[in-house]
Structures are given as structure tokens and as C-alpha cells.
Amino acid sequence: MRNAEIARVFSEIGALLEIKGEDRFKVRAYERVAETVANLGQDVSDLREAGELQSIPGVGKSTAAKIEELLDTGKCTHHQELLSQIPPTVFEMLRVPGVGPKTVKVLIDREGIATVEELESAARAGRLRDLPGMGEKTEQEILRGIAHLREYSKRTNLGVAWAAAEGIMGQLRGDAPVDQMEAAGSLRRMKETIGDIDILITSEQPEAVMDRFVGLDLVAEVVARGPTKSSILTDAGVQADLRVVPPESFGAALQYFTGSKQHNVKLRDLAVRSKIKLNEYGVFRVKGGKDVRMGGRVEEEMYAALGLPMMPPELREDQGEIEVAREGRLPDLIELSDIRGDLQMHSNWSDGKDDIEGLARAAKALGYRYIAITDHSPSQTVAGGLVVEQLHRRRKDIAAARKAVPGIAVLDATEVDIKRDGRLDYPDEVLAELDFVVASVHSGWKMEREAMTARIIKAMENPWVDCIGHPTGRLIGQREPYELDMEAVLAAAARLGVAMEINAYPDRLDLKDAHARRAKELGVKLLINTDAHGADQLALMRFGVATARRGWIEAGEVLNTLPLSHLRRRLRRARSQQRRRRKRSTS
Ligand SMILES: [Zn+2]
């Protein structure tokens, strides 16, 4: 039994106890163990061998006994007992955004609702609005949450799928006889959520590769095992398929399995008109009733046969890319290596885990020339937001980091909260002292569309605001974006010279691809930032760059591809334009 499964059992015990109305501290204790075990760097079974289970933070005698029982029998009596009292279908209900254990308890006790289907029909029938703590609005939220859950339940967030694919391919590359290997599908197109991971390989010993694949550490279940195709379920809950293809078809298969379906349909239509056949085995000219091979070993040959340039995978969504490619006008998409700095990260002055110097070192190691330390502002009390006096005291740490890590500029910056009325969480004179200001919404999400739009535009009108952070507030698969007139916000950004962020954090990817593309059309400048809360998260930049690529973005449209001096000039110019504008409007 692996850590992830043990963690799941403990988190279920916590939820079941909470539904039963047990003591909050007891519940929290189980949740804590679940979190700790899930993030443990060592295998729990190794710690047990060494007799060190109780060295895990939060694990006492009785928890250690439960872990041992799980390791020995695969089950835990306490967990089983709770499951016999509460139907296990409630876990599905808990996955509905906005439905927590407290709500579930009310639903079971008052209405006998124990499944998502029952919950849905009760909400539709208006039977929830009179329950304690609920109302008509809650019913609507629950219905939206259920729709959301259905949309996402079969998909995995990009970051999770990426890590699983890297794990699989890294191990196969290390010790299996693979020649070529590439992940295809929506993962290669870097979609924000992924269905299955599709890996293609060529090998002279496919049997040996299959053996290694189904025997990998991260395999939770072998779904199918065949000579040229196998499927597994990883411990992160993602399905991964491995296919062996002949070398002469590798490019064709890669093209075919990368998709998207709509992109491929359009390509095949194009092929038919030129009497060409395109499939997962290759590209063929039809001559006298016979197929004559034109290519398929590499992907470029598939496109070249149709007179097209190689198509970046992120563009293959049938959003006009084939038409544009035929005219030779494909965009020159931004690349990770174009990025020269990262302008949103949190140090241990607020809710980050590393100090400023550590962040600077890590960023320098990535080849960056500048970073901005954007700790939270005071109203983010849970995230350790800095009061003005702390913000000032932080300067000596910034100065020390500049000295200790030469060759990278450390900008004195903030992620300032946008209050409900659009005012900011620091006074103007404090913002004016800072090198860089990103303004974000972190609370009061449930506003009407017009009010939220006005709130954000008002923040953008503050002359010291350089950028709007994670502009829609969504958390993929967990929280819907707030209501917002994005068109109006982007138009304001263009008018006021305020940059919009593509937050690279894989749960956010905000702006998303389509919004980024619209921003480009309106002439809005973008920033791609990681929002890292630790030095290790600076590497998340690739997901932001991928989102920008999916939005057809070129390097010239992204401010953090600029050298520092140009970036500073741009920020200064936008700020002084804004100040002039403000003077005009108040005089
Ligand atoms: Zn934020």
C-alpha cells in the first residue's frame, strides 16, 4: 500500500467523522495526517520497517496502529466501521464544489440525500432552500457545482498529468529498451485538463518495454496488458496508455494521436481533395488504386505532404490554424527560453516557504535576469499579508539578497488586494515606492458581473497598478471564475496600459488560452508569472508559457521577455501616462 492510498483512507475518516458531527479537532487531526502522508518524501512502509512511524508529524500511537493495520491487511477497522454507518456515495457528494461535510450532514439527516443524483433532483425541486444554512442561491450553486463536477470528473489537471507522464517516461528512458518516445494527446497540446496520457514509443523489444511499464512503482492498477498496447492507472488516478508503433509510422502516429479530433478531421478533408490518404500509419498518394507511401517517419512529413509547415501542437484545435498556415502566417509562438524574469512570487515574509535570497538564487539558476517579490497585503491575514511597517522592514532582506546574489535584479513589489469597492489594500504613497505592483482579487468573489467588472477596472485606474493578477480567480476543477465582463476588462487594460497576467500555476492558468488570444487582438500586454510559493514552483513557468502558446501569443506580446531596462522603462511610462490621465480627469 502506497502513501497516496493511506492518505486517502485518513482523509475519508476525517470527512466521515465530520459528517457524524464529531469534534472539530479530532477531524482536523485525521486531515493533517492525510496531508502529511500524501506529501511525505519517504515510503510509509519503509518508516514502518525502521520502526519510525511515530516520527511522522501528527502520528501518535493509535494512528501508527491504524497505519500498520492498513499496511498488513489493506484495510482499517475504524474506517470500515464508519463506512458501515454512512453510505460511501457521500464522497461523490463532497466533490461537488461548495458542498462540505457540514452540508452533507444536514442533507442526510433532514432529507435522506446520500447521492449526487438525489442531491440534484432535490435542488431542482426546490427542496433544499428551506434547510438550515441554505437558500435559493445555494440550490443554484449546487446545480452549477454538479455540472462542473461532471465536466471535470473524467479529466486531470495539466500539472498532475504532466508530472505523471514525466515520471513514467523518465523511468522508461532510464531502464527500458525504448528508442523514440513521446507523449501525444491533449497533454502534448498542453490543454488545461487532460483525459488519458498517451505515450508512443518505438522499440526493438516491445515485450520488455511493456513488462517494465506495467511494473512501474506508480502503477495502482493494470487496466490492460497487450503486446503492442497496455494501459495502467497511476496512483495519482490518471490513466496512461503505452503504444508501440513501427519506426516508419512514428510521425504519423504522433500526429494522429496528438489530435485534436477537429484538427485532424480538417487535415483529412484537405488530404482527400489532393488525392492523399492520411492516417496513423503514414501519408500516402493514391495512384492507380494503390497507396504509395509519401512519409510518416517524422511528423513534419505529414504536414509537408499537404503543403503545410510543421504545426505547433498547442495550436491544433481547429481555431483557424490550418487556414492561417496555408497562407504562411502561423504565429512565431513564445518559448520558455524567451522568459527573462518572473514577476509574481511569495517569500516567507507572507505565505511562501523560502526566503528572498533563496528565491533569487533559484531564479538565477533558471537563467532569469529579474524577479519581483510580491508578498500579500494586510487584508490577506491567513496568507500572512504584510502591514506597511513589515513591507518596509522587508527591504533590508531584499537589499541583502541583491548583494548576495549578483546578476539578478530583485524588485521590491507586492500583490496588493483589490477591495470590494475597487480601492487597494495599501495607500497610494506606499504603492508609489514599489518597483512593481500586481493587484488581485482574493475575497468577495460572489459579486454581480457589473460590480466585479467595475471593481477591477477601478483598480486598474490606479496609476501604480502595473498588472492584474489571476484575472478571473478560477481554480480549475475546484472553483468557477467569478462573474466578469472580460471584454470590458481587456479593453480597459489596453486603454490604461495595464498588463494582464497569465498565472502559470497549473490550477489557475488564468488568463486562460482563449482570453489571452483576445487580449492579443486588443493589443493588451501580458505577463506570465508563476505565483510561486516556494523556489521549487518557479519551474511552473512552462505551464504559463504553454497557455500563452495556446492563445497564439508571441514573445513580443509578453513583457517579461524584455530586458530589465526595457521592462522598467515600459512600467514607468505606463505609470506616468496614468498619472497624467488622473490629473486631467480631476482638474
Ligand atoms: Zn493571488
PDB file of N, CA and C in Angstrom, residues 484-533:
ATOM      1  N   LEU A 484     -17.552  38.131 -14.664  1.00  0.00           N
ATOM      2  CA  LEU A 484     -16.727  39.243 -15.122  1.00  0.00           C
ATOM      3  C   LEU A 484     -16.985  39.511 -16.594  1.00  0.00           C
ATOM      4  N   ASP A 485     -17.037  40.786 -16.967  1.00  0.00           N
ATOM      5  CA  ASP A 485     -17.126  41.157 -18.374  1.00  0.00           C
ATOM      6  C   ASP A 485     -15.687  41.283 -18.893  1.00  0.00           C
ATOM      7  N   MET A 486     -15.139  40.158 -19.342  1.00  0.00           N
ATOM      8  CA  MET A 486     -13.735  40.120 -19.725  1.00  0.00           C
ATOM      9  C   MET A 486     -13.435  41.087 -20.857  1.00  0.00           C
ATOM     10  N   GLU A 487     -14.382  41.228 -21.767  1.00  0.00           N
ATOM     11  CA  GLU A 487     -14.169  42.133 -22.900  1.00  0.00           C
ATOM     12  C   GLU A 487     -13.934  43.568 -22.398  1.00  0.00           C
ATOM     13  N   ALA A 488     -14.740  43.983 -21.423  1.00  0.00           N
ATOM     14  CA  ALA A 488     -14.594  45.343 -20.885  1.00  0.00           C
ATOM     15  C   ALA A 488     -13.271  45.485 -20.135  1.00  0.00           C
ATOM     16  N   VAL A 489     -12.893  44.439 -19.392  1.00  0.00           N
ATOM     17  CA  VAL A 489     -11.639  44.493 -18.633  1.00  0.00           C
ATOM     18  C   VAL A 489     -10.439  44.565 -19.587  1.00  0.00           C
ATOM     19  N   LEU A 490     -10.478  43.776 -20.643  1.00  0.00           N
ATOM     20  CA  LEU A 490      -9.356  43.781 -21.593  1.00  0.00           C
ATOM     21  C   LEU A 490      -9.278  45.124 -22.322  1.00  0.00           C
ATOM     22  N   ALA A 491     -10.445  45.675 -22.660  1.00  0.00           N
ATOM     23  CA  ALA A 491     -10.442  46.983 -23.329  1.00  0.00           C
ATOM     24  C   ALA A 491      -9.828  48.029 -22.405  1.00  0.00           C
ATOM     25  N   ALA A 492     -10.168  47.958 -21.106  1.00  0.00           N
ATOM     26  CA  ALA A 492      -9.598  48.900 -20.140  1.00  0.00           C
ATOM     27  C   ALA A 492      -8.092  48.701 -20.019  1.00  0.00           C
ATOM     28  N   ALA A 493      -7.662  47.449 -20.036  1.00  0.00           N
ATOM     29  CA  ALA A 493      -6.228  47.161 -19.924  1.00  0.00           C
ATOM     30  C   ALA A 493      -5.473  47.776 -21.098  1.00  0.00           C
ATOM     31  N   ALA A 494      -6.063  47.684 -22.283  1.00  0.00           N
ATOM     32  CA  ALA A 494      -5.415  48.253 -23.463  1.00  0.00           C
ATOM     33  C   ALA A 494      -5.358  49.778 -23.336  1.00  0.00           C
ATOM     34  N   ARG A 495      -6.461  50.365 -22.886  1.00  0.00           N
ATOM     35  CA  ARG A 495      -6.556  51.816 -22.794  1.00  0.00           C
ATOM     36  C   ARG A 495      -5.609  52.366 -21.727  1.00  0.00           C
ATOM     37  N   LEU A 496      -5.532  51.658 -20.577  1.00  0.00           N
ATOM     38  CA  LEU A 496      -4.771  52.174 -19.441  1.00  0.00           C
ATOM     39  C   LEU A 496      -3.323  51.697 -19.421  1.00  0.00           C
ATOM     40  N   GLY A 497      -2.966  50.793 -20.323  1.00  0.00           N
ATOM     41  CA  GLY A 497      -1.600  50.290 -20.346  1.00  0.00           C
ATOM     42  C   GLY A 497      -1.271  49.388 -19.161  1.00  0.00           C
ATOM     43  N   VAL A 498      -2.281  48.717 -18.633  1.00  0.00           N
ATOM     44  CA  VAL A 498      -2.045  47.778 -17.523  1.00  0.00           C
ATOM     45  C   VAL A 498      -1.907  46.369 -18.105  1.00  0.00           C
ATOM     46  N   ALA A 499      -0.882  45.642 -17.652  1.00  0.00           N
ATOM     47  CA  ALA A 499      -0.669  44.287 -18.167  1.00  0.00           C
ATOM     48  C   ALA A 499      -1.641  43.313 -17.515  1.00  0.00           C
ATOM     49  N   MET A 500      -1.979  42.259 -18.228  1.00  0.00           N
ATOM     50  CA  MET A 500      -2.797  41.196 -17.664  1.00  0.00           C
ATOM     51  C   MET A 500      -1.901  39.982 -17.463  1.00  0.00           C
ATOM     52  N   GLU A 501      -2.113  39.307 -16.343  1.00  0.00           N
ATOM     53  CA  GLU A 501      -1.271  38.157 -16.020  1.00  0.00           C
ATOM     54  C   GLU A 501      -1.825  36.878 -16.641  1.00  0.00           C
ATOM     55  N   ILE A 502      -0.910  36.043 -17.132  1.00  0.00           N
ATOM     56  CA  ILE A 502      -1.233  34.622 -17.320  1.00  0.00           C
ATOM     57  C   ILE A 502      -0.566  33.940 -16.145  1.00  0.00           C
ATOM     58  N   ASN A 503      -1.363  33.567 -15.169  1.00  0.00           N
ATOM     59  CA  ASN A 503      -0.825  32.922 -13.983  1.00  0.00           C
ATOM     60  C   ASN A 503      -0.504  31.477 -14.332  1.00  0.00           C
ATOM     61  N   ALA A 504       0.766  31.098 -14.181  1.00  0.00           N
ATOM     62  CA  ALA A 504       1.243  29.805 -14.679  1.00  0.00           C
ATOM     63  C   ALA A 504       0.944  28.648 -13.740  1.00  0.00           C
ATOM     64  N   TYR A 505       0.433  28.980 -12.554  1.00  0.00           N
ATOM     65  CA  TYR A 505       0.127  27.933 -11.583  1.00  0.00           C
ATOM     66  C   TYR A 505      -0.895  26.977 -12.214  1.00  0.00           C
ATOM     67  N   PRO A 506      -0.588  25.670 -12.309  1.00  0.00           N
ATOM     68  CA  PRO A 506      -1.434  24.795 -13.133  1.00  0.00           C
ATOM     69  C   PRO A 506      -2.891  24.696 -12.684  1.00  0.00           C
ATOM     70  N   ASP A 507      -3.194  25.015 -11.424  1.00  0.00           N
ATOM     71  CA  ASP A 507      -4.585  25.025 -11.004  1.00  0.00           C
ATOM     72  C   ASP A 507      -5.291  26.298 -11.471  1.00  0.00           C
ATOM     73  N   ARG A 508      -4.525  27.279 -11.877  1.00  0.00           N
ATOM     74  CA  ARG A 508      -5.133  28.556 -12.272  1.00  0.00           C
ATOM     75  C   ARG A 508      -5.134  28.728 -13.792  1.00  0.00           C
ATOM     76  N   LEU A 509      -3.955  28.794 -14.417  1.00  0.00           N
ATOM     77  CA  LEU A 509      -3.850  29.097 -15.858  1.00  0.00           C
ATOM     78  C   LEU A 509      -4.857  30.192 -16.203  1.00  0.00           C
ATOM     79  N   ASP A 510      -4.590  31.371 -15.672  1.00  0.00           N
ATOM     80  CA  ASP A 510      -5.564  32.459 -15.621  1.00  0.00           C
ATOM     81  C   ASP A 510      -4.796  33.754 -15.833  1.00  0.00           C
ATOM     82  N   LEU A 511      -4.982  34.425 -16.987  1.00  0.00           N
ATOM     83  CA  LEU A 511      -5.913  34.213 -18.092  1.00  0.00           C
ATOM     84  C   LEU A 511      -5.785  32.829 -18.710  1.00  0.00           C
ATOM     85  N   LYS A 512      -6.892  32.340 -19.246  1.00  0.00           N
ATOM     86  CA  LYS A 512      -6.814  31.102 -19.997  1.00  0.00           C
ATOM     87  C   LYS A 512      -6.513  31.395 -21.466  1.00  0.00           C
ATOM     88  N   ASP A 513      -6.279  30.320 -22.220  1.00  0.00           N
ATOM     89  CA  ASP A 513      -5.841  30.452 -23.613  1.00  0.00           C
ATOM     90  C   ASP A 513      -6.713  31.390 -24.451  1.00  0.00           C
ATOM     91  N   ALA A 514      -8.028  31.197 -24.408  1.00  0.00           N
ATOM     92  CA  ALA A 514      -8.912  31.988 -25.265  1.00  0.00           C
ATOM     93  C   ALA A 514      -8.879  33.469 -24.879  1.00  0.00           C
ATOM     94  N   HIS A 515      -8.806  33.752 -23.567  1.00  0.00           N
ATOM     95  CA  HIS A 515      -8.720  35.140 -23.120  1.00  0.00           C
ATOM     96  C   HIS A 515      -7.399  35.767 -23.546  1.00  0.00           C
ATOM     97  N   ALA A 516      -6.339  34.990 -23.502  1.00  0.00           N
ATOM     98  CA  ALA A 516      -5.027  35.510 -23.914  1.00  0.00           C
ATOM     99  C   ALA A 516      -5.066  35.905 -25.387  1.00  0.00           C
ATOM    100  N   ARG A 517      -5.723  35.065 -26.177  1.00  0.00           N
ATOM    101  CA  ARG A 517      -5.795  35.351 -27.610  1.00  0.00           C
ATOM    102  C   ARG A 517      -6.591  36.631 -27.864  1.00  0.00           C
ATOM    103  N   ARG A 518      -7.663  36.810 -27.110  1.00  0.00           N
ATOM    104  CA  ARG A 518      -8.464  38.024 -27.247  1.00  0.00           C
ATOM    105  C   ARG A 518      -7.654  39.243 -26.792  1.00  0.00           C
ATOM    106  N   ALA A 519      -6.901  39.078 -25.708  1.00  0.00           N
ATOM    107  CA  ALA A 519      -6.053  40.176 -25.218  1.00  0.00           C
ATOM    108  C   ALA A 519      -5.081  40.620 -26.305  1.00  0.00           C
ATOM    109  N   LYS A 520      -4.507  39.643 -26.982  1.00  0.00           N
ATOM    110  CA  LYS A 520      -3.570  39.946 -28.064  1.00  0.00           C
ATOM    111  C   LYS A 520      -4.265  40.763 -29.156  1.00  0.00           C
ATOM    112  N   GLU A 521      -5.475  40.344 -29.509  1.00  0.00           N
ATOM    113  CA  GLU A 521      -6.212  41.062 -30.559  1.00  0.00           C
ATOM    114  C   GLU A 521      -6.480  42.512 -30.168  1.00  0.00           C
ATOM    115  N   LEU A 522      -6.668  42.747 -28.861  1.00  0.00           N
ATOM    116  CA  LEU A 522      -6.976  44.094 -28.394  1.00  0.00           C
ATOM    117  C   LEU A 522      -5.715  44.893 -28.075  1.00  0.00           C
ATOM    118  N   GLY A 523      -4.551  44.272 -28.273  1.00  0.00           N
ATOM    119  CA  GLY A 523      -3.299  44.989 -28.034  1.00  0.00           C
ATOM    120  C   GLY A 523      -2.905  45.084 -26.574  1.00  0.00           C
ATOM    121  N   VAL A 524      -3.438  44.186 -25.735  1.00  0.00           N
ATOM    122  CA  VAL A 524      -3.092  44.183 -24.309  1.00  0.00           C
ATOM    123  C   VAL A 524      -1.764  43.464 -24.123  1.00  0.00           C
ATOM    124  N   LYS A 525      -0.882  44.028 -23.279  1.00  0.00           N
ATOM    125  CA  LYS A 525       0.374  43.351 -22.966  1.00  0.00           C
ATOM    126  C   LYS A 525       0.150  42.344 -21.833  1.00  0.00           C
ATOM    127  N   LEU A 526       0.885  41.254 -21.907  1.00  0.00           N
ATOM    128  CA  LEU A 526       0.722  40.178 -20.932  1.00  0.00           C
ATOM    129  C   LEU A 526       1.979  40.018 -20.090  1.00  0.00           C
ATOM    130  N   LEU A 527       1.792  39.384 -18.929  1.00  0.00           N
ATOM    131  CA  LEU A 527       2.923  38.941 -18.119  1.00  0.00           C
ATOM    132  C   LEU A 527       2.655  37.487 -17.779  1.00  0.00           C
ATOM    133  N   ILE A 528       3.659  36.641 -17.875  1.00  0.00           N
ATOM    134  CA  ILE A 528       3.475  35.240 -17.472  1.00  0.00           C
ATOM    135  C   ILE A 528       4.256  35.037 -16.184  1.00  0.00           C
ATOM    136  N   ASN A 529       3.544  34.793 -15.095  1.00  0.00           N
ATOM    137  CA  ASN A 529       4.161  34.674 -13.775  1.00  0.00           C
ATOM    138  C   ASN A 529       3.768  33.364 -13.115  1.00  0.00           C
ATOM    139  N   THR A 530       4.657  32.847 -12.242  1.00  0.00           N
ATOM    140  CA  THR A 530       4.330  31.550 -11.630  1.00  0.00           C
ATOM    141  C   THR A 530       3.478  31.667 -10.379  1.00  0.00           C
ATOM    142  N   ASP A 531       3.539  32.834  -9.645  1.00  0.00           N
ATOM    143  CA  ASP A 531       2.848  32.908  -8.369  1.00  0.00           C
ATOM    144  C   ASP A 531       3.432  31.858  -7.417  1.00  0.00           C
ATOM    145  N   ALA A 532       4.739  31.598  -7.568  1.00  0.00           N
ATOM    146  CA  ALA A 532       5.385  30.547  -6.771  1.00  0.00           C
ATOM    147  C   ALA A 532       5.305  30.868  -5.281  1.00  0.00           C
ATOM    148  N   HIS A 533       5.021  29.849  -4.487  1.00  0.00           N
ATOM    149  CA  HIS A 533       5.054  29.974  -3.033  1.00  0.00           C
ATOM    150  C   HIS A 533       6.240  29.194  -2.471  1.00  0.00           C
TER     151      HIS A 533
END
